[in-house]
Amino acid sequence: MRIGVIGTGNVGRALAKAWAAAGHEVVLGSRDPEARKDLGLPVAEVREAAAGAEVVVNATPGADSVALLRAAGADVLDGKVLVDIAVGFTVEDDGFALTHTGVSLGEEIQRAFPAARVVKTLSTMDSSAMVAPDDLAEESTVFLSGDDPAAKAVTGTLLTDLGWSPASQLDLGGIETSRGQEHFALLFVAIMGALGTHTFNVRVVPQGKG
Amino acid sequence: MRIGVIGTGNVGRALAKAWAAAGHEVVLGSRDPEARKDLGLPVAEVREAAAGAEVVVNATPGADSVALLRAAGADVLDGKVLVDIAVGFTVEDDGFALTHTGVSLGEEIQRAFPAARVVKTLSTMDSSAMVAPDDLAEESTVFLSGDDPAAKAVTGTLLTDLGWSPASQLDLGGIETSRGQEHFALLFVAIMGALGTHTFNVRVVPQGKG
């Protein structure tokens, strides 16, 4: 599959490498591709990376995502699966705070690009866990939110390629459930402080003895 | 231990019964004790239930908690462990929303009652899981947030009495980490929708094979 990963931070680089290793054709999208030539993967302008892809992945800083994708041109996202990993936050004196409260970035992206098929996923964990779920002590849970079932199915296969078994993937429903994934960031930060590491995840434990 | 459980909804009743069964002396606090005489446990006015207790538990609707506790009289909370279970939310056309965003009810209660020793816990799950963690498929995690280590230790023993092993209890740090516990409510609601039940919990999965 041709995947355009927009964003060359920790998340974008980790996902791009993992999907390339799984046999996909991956291009990273950057606002400054020349400065990113040393990543070991093809890097293009954001618009070009999105235009050539079947699946576009938003791994840009959440507070800037809508503006950045809009600048690239909404037309290159039309009809495409748009996997949104981002969470918008600020770190103030008062602590960590979300930039999208009472709504979610996932919903805002879907509204801004109505012809894109947005799927929110992987936003409840650090990049180290995203691409190596088997390195955790036991199987944990990855969430999916989106309005297009076929787009969620495609995203599910890409998650499987990262090591997420179908049983570990929990479809939460429509894109409005992105709120849950994004607001988890506040608990993520607290757990990270308690454990002293960002490499962990949560597992949903259902009723009834296994 | 003498425990005053303020609030006679599902959460208050479930906790009061479980702690009474574990041998504690429990009094429920209600705004209308006469109407609540059939609960099988002593019920008193909020102020009286708090005044006679060593540990006060806030199991009132989160949006009303500060006003309700203030009406009971701040003086009866002075120096006491105040275990805060509540989450403030509204259900609008647009869906479930928190009433305390950018902050937490836990912090607001600590600010409103500075001489109380507030510990936020149990707020990430349904009452069915709070009092019967062993009925879930495997051990899951309960979080604690608070500024007073001794108050957190007392709360930990009360959690153990409900069936939460010390290993299942994760101390997140100061009362500001209540934000994480409370904001998890949005993910809780989404998972509840996906699983079709409110009886579940999450388990923190750390790095490294067991």
Coordinates of C-alpha atoms in Angstrom, one line a residue:
Chain A
M1 CA 0.0 0.0 0.0
R2 CA 1.2 3.5 -0.7
I3 CA 1.3 5.5 2.6
G4 CA 2.0 9.2 3.0
V5 CA 3.0 9.9 6.6
I6 CA 2.7 13.6 7.2
G7 CA 5.0 14.8 10.0
T8 CA 8.6 13.8 10.6
G9 CA 8.6 13.9 14.4
N10 CA 9.1 10.7 16.6
V11 CA 5.6 9.4 15.7
G12 CA 5.9 10.0 12.0
R13 CA 9.4 8.5 11.7
A14 CA 8.6 5.5 13.8
L15 CA 5.4 4.6 11.9
A16 CA 7.0 5.2 8.5
K17 CA 9.9 2.9 9.3
A18 CA 7.7 0.2 10.7
W19 CA 5.3 0.2 7.7
A20 CA 8.2 0.3 5.2
A21 CA 9.7 -2.7 7.0
A22 CA 6.3 -4.4 6.6
G23 CA 6.6 -4.0 2.8
H24 CA 4.6 -0.8 2.2
E25 CA 5.7 2.0 0.0
V26 CA 6.1 4.9 2.4
V27 CA 6.8 8.6 1.8
L28 CA 7.2 11.1 4.6
G29 CA 5.6 14.5 4.2
S30 CA 7.5 17.6 5.5
R31 CA 7.2 21.4 5.3
D32 CA 10.9 21.3 4.7
P33 CA 11.9 18.1 2.9
E34 CA 15.4 19.3 2.2
A35 CA 16.2 19.5 5.9
R36 CA 14.9 15.9 6.4
K37 CA 16.9 14.1 3.7
D38 CA 18.7 12.0 6.3
L39 CA 15.8 9.9 7.6
G40 CA 16.5 6.9 5.5
L41 CA 13.1 7.1 3.8
P42 CA 11.8 9.2 0.9
V43 CA 10.7 12.7 2.1
A44 CA 8.5 15.0 0.0
E45 CA 6.5 18.2 0.4
V46 CA 3.3 17.5 2.3
R47 CA 1.1 18.0 -0.7
E48 CA 3.2 15.6 -2.8
A49 CA 3.4 12.9 -0.1
A50 CA -0.4 13.0 0.3
A51 CA -1.2 13.1 -3.4
G52 CA 0.8 10.0 -4.2
A53 CA -0.7 8.0 -1.3
E54 CA -3.7 5.7 -0.9
V55 CA -3.6 6.2 2.9
V56 CA -2.5 9.5 4.5
V57 CA -1.4 9.5 8.1
N58 CA -1.6 12.7 10.2
A59 CA 1.4 12.6 12.6
T60 CA 1.8 16.4 12.8
P61 CA 1.5 18.4 16.1
G62 CA -2.2 18.4 16.9
A63 CA -2.6 22.1 17.5
D64 CA -1.4 22.8 13.9
S65 CA -2.8 19.8 12.1
V66 CA -5.9 21.4 10.4
A67 CA -4.0 24.4 9.2
L68 CA -1.1 22.3 7.9
L69 CA -3.3 19.8 6.0
R70 CA -5.4 22.7 4.6
A71 CA -2.2 24.3 3.3
A72 CA -1.3 21.1 1.6
G73 CA -4.6 21.2 -0.3
A74 CA -7.9 19.5 0.7
D75 CA -8.3 18.1 -2.8
V76 CA -5.4 15.6 -2.3
L77 CA -7.3 14.1 0.7
D78 CA -10.6 13.5 -1.1
G79 CA -11.8 10.0 -0.8
K80 CA -8.7 8.8 1.0
V81 CA -8.3 7.1 4.3
L82 CA -6.9 9.7 6.6
V83 CA -5.4 8.0 9.7
D84 CA -5.2 10.7 12.5
I85 CA -2.7 10.0 15.3
A86 CA -2.4 13.5 16.6
V87 CA -3.4 15.0 19.9
G88 CA -3.4 18.8 20.4
F89 CA -1.9 20.0 23.6
T90 CA 0.0 22.7 25.3
V91 CA 2.3 22.6 28.3
E92 CA 1.7 25.7 30.6
D93 CA 2.8 26.5 34.1
D94 CA -0.4 25.0 35.2
G95 CA 0.5 21.7 33.5
F96 CA -0.5 19.7 30.4
A97 CA -3.7 20.9 28.7
L98 CA -5.6 19.8 25.6
T99 CA -6.1 22.3 22.8
H100 CA -9.4 20.6 21.7
T101 CA -11.7 20.3 24.7
G102 CA -15.4 19.7 24.4
V103 CA -14.7 18.3 21.0
S104 CA -11.8 16.5 19.4
L105 CA -9.2 17.1 16.7
G106 CA -10.4 13.9 15.0
E107 CA -13.9 15.5 14.6
E108 CA -12.4 18.8 13.5
I109 CA -10.3 17.2 10.8
Q110 CA -13.4 15.2 9.6
R111 CA -15.3 18.5 9.4
A112 CA -12.5 20.4 7.7
F113 CA -12.1 17.6 5.1
P114 CA -15.5 16.1 4.7
A115 CA -14.5 14.0 1.7
A116 CA -11.6 12.3 3.6
R117 CA -12.4 9.1 5.5
V118 CA -10.9 9.9 8.9
V119 CA -9.9 7.2 11.3
K120 CA -8.5 8.2 14.7
T121 CA -6.2 5.6 16.2
L122 CA -2.9 5.0 18.1
S123 CA -3.3 8.4 19.9
T124 CA -3.5 6.9 23.4
M125 CA 0.2 5.8 23.5
D126 CA 3.8 6.7 22.9
S127 CA 5.4 6.0 19.5
S128 CA 7.6 3.3 21.2
A129 CA 4.4 1.3 22.0
M130 CA 2.7 2.1 18.7
V131 CA 5.3 0.2 16.6
A132 CA 6.3 -2.6 19.1
P133 CA 3.2 -3.7 21.1
D134 CA 4.8 -7.0 21.7
D135 CA 7.5 -5.4 23.8
L136 CA 4.9 -4.6 26.5
A137 CA 4.4 -7.1 29.3
E138 CA 1.1 -8.4 27.8
E139 CA -1.3 -7.7 25.0
S140 CA -2.9 -4.2 25.3
T141 CA -5.6 -2.3 23.5
V142 CA -5.6 0.0 20.5
F143 CA -8.7 2.1 19.8
L144 CA -10.3 3.1 16.5
S145 CA -12.8 5.9 15.9
G146 CA -14.3 6.8 12.5
D147 CA -17.5 7.1 10.5
D148 CA -16.4 4.9 7.5
P149 CA -16.3 1.2 8.3
A150 CA -14.2 0.4 5.2
A151 CA -11.6 3.0 6.2
K152 CA -11.5 1.4 9.7
A153 CA -10.9 -2.0 8.1
V154 CA -8.0 -0.7 6.1
T155 CA -6.6 1.0 9.2
G156 CA -7.0 -2.3 11.0
T157 CA -4.8 -4.1 8.5
L158 CA -2.1 -1.4 8.9
L159 CA -2.3 -1.8 12.7
T160 CA -1.9 -5.6 12.3
D161 CA 1.2 -4.9 10.3
L162 CA 2.6 -3.0 13.3
G163 CA 1.9 -6.0 15.5
W164 CA -1.6 -5.3 16.8
S165 CA -3.6 -8.5 16.7
P166 CA -7.2 -8.1 15.6
A167 CA -8.2 -9.0 19.2
S168 CA -6.2 -6.1 20.5
Q169 CA -8.1 -3.6 18.3
L170 CA -11.3 -2.1 19.7
D171 CA -13.6 -0.2 17.4
L172 CA -15.2 2.6 19.5
G173 CA -17.7 3.7 16.9
G174 CA -18.0 7.1 15.0
I175 CA -15.5 9.8 14.8
E176 CA -17.0 11.6 17.8
T177 CA -15.5 8.8 20.0
S178 CA -12.1 10.5 19.2
R179 CA -12.9 12.6 22.2
G180 CA -12.3 9.6 24.5
Q181 CA -9.0 8.7 22.8
E182 CA -7.7 12.3 22.9
H183 CA -8.8 13.1 26.5
F184 CA -7.0 10.0 27.7
A185 CA -3.9 12.1 27.1
L186 CA -4.3 13.6 30.6
L187 CA -4.3 10.2 32.2
F188 CA -1.4 9.1 30.0
V189 CA 0.7 12.0 31.3
A190 CA -0.2 11.1 34.9
I191 CA 0.6 7.4 34.4
M192 CA 3.9 8.4 32.7
G193 CA 4.8 10.5 35.7
A194 CA 4.0 7.6 38.1
L195 CA 5.9 4.9 36.1
G196 CA 8.8 7.1 35.0
T197 CA 8.5 6.0 31.4
H198 CA 6.4 6.7 28.3
T199 CA 6.5 3.1 27.2
F200 CA 3.3 1.5 28.4
N201 CA -0.3 1.1 27.3
V202 CA -3.7 0.2 28.8
R203 CA -5.6 -3.0 28.2
V204 CA -9.4 -3.1 28.4
V205 CA -10.4 -5.7 30.9
P206 CA -13.9 -7.0 30.4
Q207 CA -16.3 -8.7 32.7
G208 CA -16.0 -12.4 33.6
K209 CA -13.1 -14.7 34.3
G210 CA -11.1 -15.5 31.1
Chain B
M1 CA -13.1 2.7 60.7
R2 CA -16.0 5.1 60.7
I3 CA -16.9 6.1 57.1
G4 CA -19.4 8.7 56.1
V5 CA -20.5 8.1 52.5
I6 CA -22.1 11.2 51.1
G7 CA -24.5 10.4 48.3
T8 CA -27.1 7.6 48.1
G9 CA -26.9 6.9 44.3
N10 CA -25.5 3.7 42.8
V11 CA -21.9 4.6 43.8
G12 CA -22.6 5.6 47.3
R13 CA -24.9 2.6 48.1
A14 CA -22.5 0.1 46.5
L15 CA -19.5 1.4 48.4
A16 CA -21.3 1.8 51.7
K17 CA -22.6 -1.8 51.5
A18 CA -19.1 -3.2 50.6
W19 CA -17.3 -1.4 53.4
A20 CA -20.0 -2.3 55.9
A21 CA -19.6 -6.0 54.8
A22 CA -15.8 -5.6 55.4
G23 CA -16.5 -4.6 59.0
H24 CA -16.4 -0.8 58.9
E25 CA -19.0 1.4 60.6
V26 CA -20.7 3.2 57.7
V27 CA -23.3 6.0 57.6
L28 CA -24.7 7.3 54.4
G29 CA -25.2 11.0 54.1
S30 CA -28.3 12.3 52.3
R31 CA -30.1 15.7 51.7
D32 CA -33.3 13.8 52.5
P33 CA -32.5 11.0 55.0
E34 CA -36.2 10.3 55.7
A35 CA -36.7 9.3 52.0
R36 CA -33.7 7.0 52.2
K37 CA -34.6 4.9 55.2
D38 CA -35.0 1.7 53.2
L39 CA -31.4 1.2 52.2
G40 CA -30.5 -1.3 54.9
L41 CA -27.8 1.1 56.3
P42 CA -27.9 4.0 58.7
V43 CA -28.7 7.3 56.8
A44 CA -28.2 10.7 58.3
E45 CA -28.1 14.4 57.2
V46 CA -24.9 15.1 55.2
R47 CA -23.4 17.2 58.0
E48 CA -24.1 14.5 60.6
A49 CA -22.7 11.7 58.4
A50 CA -19.5 13.7 57.8
A51 CA -19.1 14.9 61.4
G52 CA -19.2 11.4 62.9
A53 CA -16.7 9.9 60.4
E54 CA -13.0 9.5 60.2
V55 CA -13.1 9.1 56.4
V56 CA -15.6 11.1 54.3
V57 CA -16.4 9.8 50.8
N58 CA -17.8 12.1 48.2
A59 CA -20.2 10.0 46.0
T60 CA -22.4 12.9 45.0
P61 CA -23.1 14.1 41.4
G62 CA -19.8 15.9 40.5
A63 CA -21.5 19.0 39.1
D64 CA -23.0 19.6 42.5
S65 CA -20.3 18.3 44.9
V66 CA -18.6 21.5 46.0
A67 CA -21.9 23.3 46.8
L68 CA -23.3 20.2 48.5
L69 CA -20.2 19.7 50.7
R70 CA -20.1 23.5 51.5
A71 CA -23.7 23.5 52.6
A72 CA -22.9 20.6 55.0
G73 CA -20.2 22.8 56.6
A74 CA -16.5 22.9 55.8
D75 CA -15.6 22.6 59.4
V76 CA -16.7 18.9 59.6
L77 CA -14.2 18.1 56.8
D78 CA -11.2 19.7 58.5
G79 CA -8.3 17.3 58.9
K80 CA -10.3 14.4 57.5
V81 CA -9.5 12.1 54.7
L82 CA -11.9 13.1 51.9
V83 CA -12.1 10.3 49.3
D84 CA -13.5 11.9 46.1
I85 CA -15.1 9.4 43.6
A86 CA -17.2 12.0 41.7
V87 CA -17.0 13.1 38.1
G88 CA -18.9 16.1 36.9
F89 CA -20.6 15.7 33.5
T90 CA -23.6 16.7 31.5
V91 CA -25.3 14.8 28.7
E92 CA -26.2 17.2 25.9
D93 CA -27.5 16.7 22.3
D94 CA -23.8 16.8 21.4
G95 CA -23.0 14.0 23.7
F96 CA -21.3 13.5 27.0
A97 CA -19.2 16.4 28.3
L98 CA -17.3 17.1 31.5
T99 CA -18.3 20.0 33.7
H100 CA -14.7 20.5 34.9
T101 CA -12.3 20.9 31.9
G102 CA -8.9 22.4 32.1
V103 CA -8.9 21.5 35.8
S104 CA -10.6 18.8 37.9
L105 CA -13.2 18.4 40.5
G106 CA -10.6 16.8 42.7
E107 CA -8.5 20.0 42.6
E108 CA -11.6 22.2 43.1
I109 CA -12.6 20.3 46.2
Q110 CA -9.1 20.5 47.6
R111 CA -9.1 24.3 47.0
A112 CA -12.6 24.7 48.5
F113 CA -11.7 22.7 51.6
P114 CA -8.0 23.3 52.1
A115 CA -7.9 21.6 55.5
A116 CA -9.4 18.3 54.1
R117 CA -7.0 15.7 52.9
V118 CA -8.5 14.9 49.4
V119 CA -7.8 11.7 47.6
K120 CA -9.3 11.1 44.2
T121 CA -9.8 7.4 43.3
L122 CA -12.2 4.9 41.8
S123 CA -13.5 7.5 39.4
T124 CA -12.4 5.7 36.2
M125 CA -15.0 2.8 36.5
D126 CA -18.6 1.9 37.2
S127 CA -19.8 1.1 40.7
S128 CA -20.1 -2.6 39.7
A129 CA -16.3 -2.8 39.1
M130 CA -15.5 -0.6 42.2
V131 CA -16.8 -3.1 44.6
A132 CA -16.1 -6.4 42.8
P133 CA -12.7 -6.1 40.9
D134 CA -12.4 -9.9 41.1
D135 CA -15.4 -10.3 38.8
L136 CA -13.4 -8.9 35.9
A137 CA -11.6 -11.2 33.6
E138 CA -8.2 -10.3 35.2
E139 CA -6.6 -7.9 37.6
S140 CA -7.1 -4.2 36.5
T141 CA -5.8 -0.9 37.8
V142 CA -7.3 1.6 40.3
F143 CA -5.7 5.1 40.4
L144 CA -5.0 7.4 43.4
S145 CA -4.3 11.2 43.3
G146 CA -3.7 13.4 46.3
D147 CA -1.3 15.7 48.1
D148 CA -1.3 13.8 51.4
P149 CA 0.7 10.5 51.5
A150 CA -0.9 9.4 54.7
A151 CA -4.4 10.0 53.4
K152 CA -3.5 8.0 50.3
A153 CA -2.3 5.2 52.5
V154 CA -5.6 5.1 54.4
T155 CA -7.5 5.2 51.1
G156 CA -5.3 2.3 49.9
T157 CA -6.4 0.1 52.8
L158 CA -10.0 0.9 52.1
L159 CA -9.5 -0.1 48.5
T160 CA -7.9 -3.3 49.6
D161 CA -11.1 -4.0 51.6
L162 CA -13.0 -3.7 48.3
G163 CA -10.8 -6.3 46.7
W164 CA -8.1 -4.1 45.1
S165 CA -4.7 -5.7 45.8
P166 CA -1.8 -3.3 46.6
A167 CA -0.3 -4.2 43.2
S168 CA -3.5 -3.1 41.4
Q169 CA -3.3 0.4 43.0
L170 CA -1.3 3.0 41.1
D171 CA -0.5 6.3 42.9
L172 CA -0.4 9.0 40.2
G173 CA 0.9 11.7 42.4
G174 CA -0.6 15.0 43.6
I175 CA -4.2 16.1 43.4
E176 CA -3.6 17.7 40.0
T177 CA -3.4 14.2 38.5
S178 CA -7.2 14.0 39.2
R179 CA -7.5 15.6 35.7
G180 CA -6.3 12.4 34.1
Q181 CA -8.8 10.2 36.1
E182 CA -11.7 12.5 35.4
H183 CA -11.0 13.1 31.7
F184 CA -10.8 9.3 31.3
A185 CA -14.6 9.5 31.6
L186 CA -14.9 10.3 27.8
L187 CA -13.0 7.2 26.9
F188 CA -15.0 5.2 29.5
V189 CA -18.2 6.3 27.7
A190 CA -16.8 5.3 24.3
I191 CA -15.6 1.8 25.6
M192 CA -19.0 1.3 27.3
G193 CA -20.7 1.9 23.9
A194 CA -18.4 -0.5 22.1
L195 CA -18.7 -3.3 24.7
G196 CA -22.4 -2.7 25.5
T197 CA -21.8 -2.9 29.3
H198 CA -20.5 -0.5 32.0
T199 CA -18.8 -3.4 33.8
F200 CA -15.2 -3.3 32.7
N201 CA -12.0 -1.5 33.7
V202 CA -8.5 -0.8 32.3
R203 CA -5.2 -2.3 33.3
V204 CA -1.9 -0.4 32.9
V205 CA 0.4 -2.7 30.9
P206 CA 4.1 -1.8 31.5
Q207 CA 7.1 -2.4 29.4
G208 CA 8.8 -5.8 29.3
K209 CA 7.6 -9.3 29.2
G210 CA 6.2 -10.4 32.6

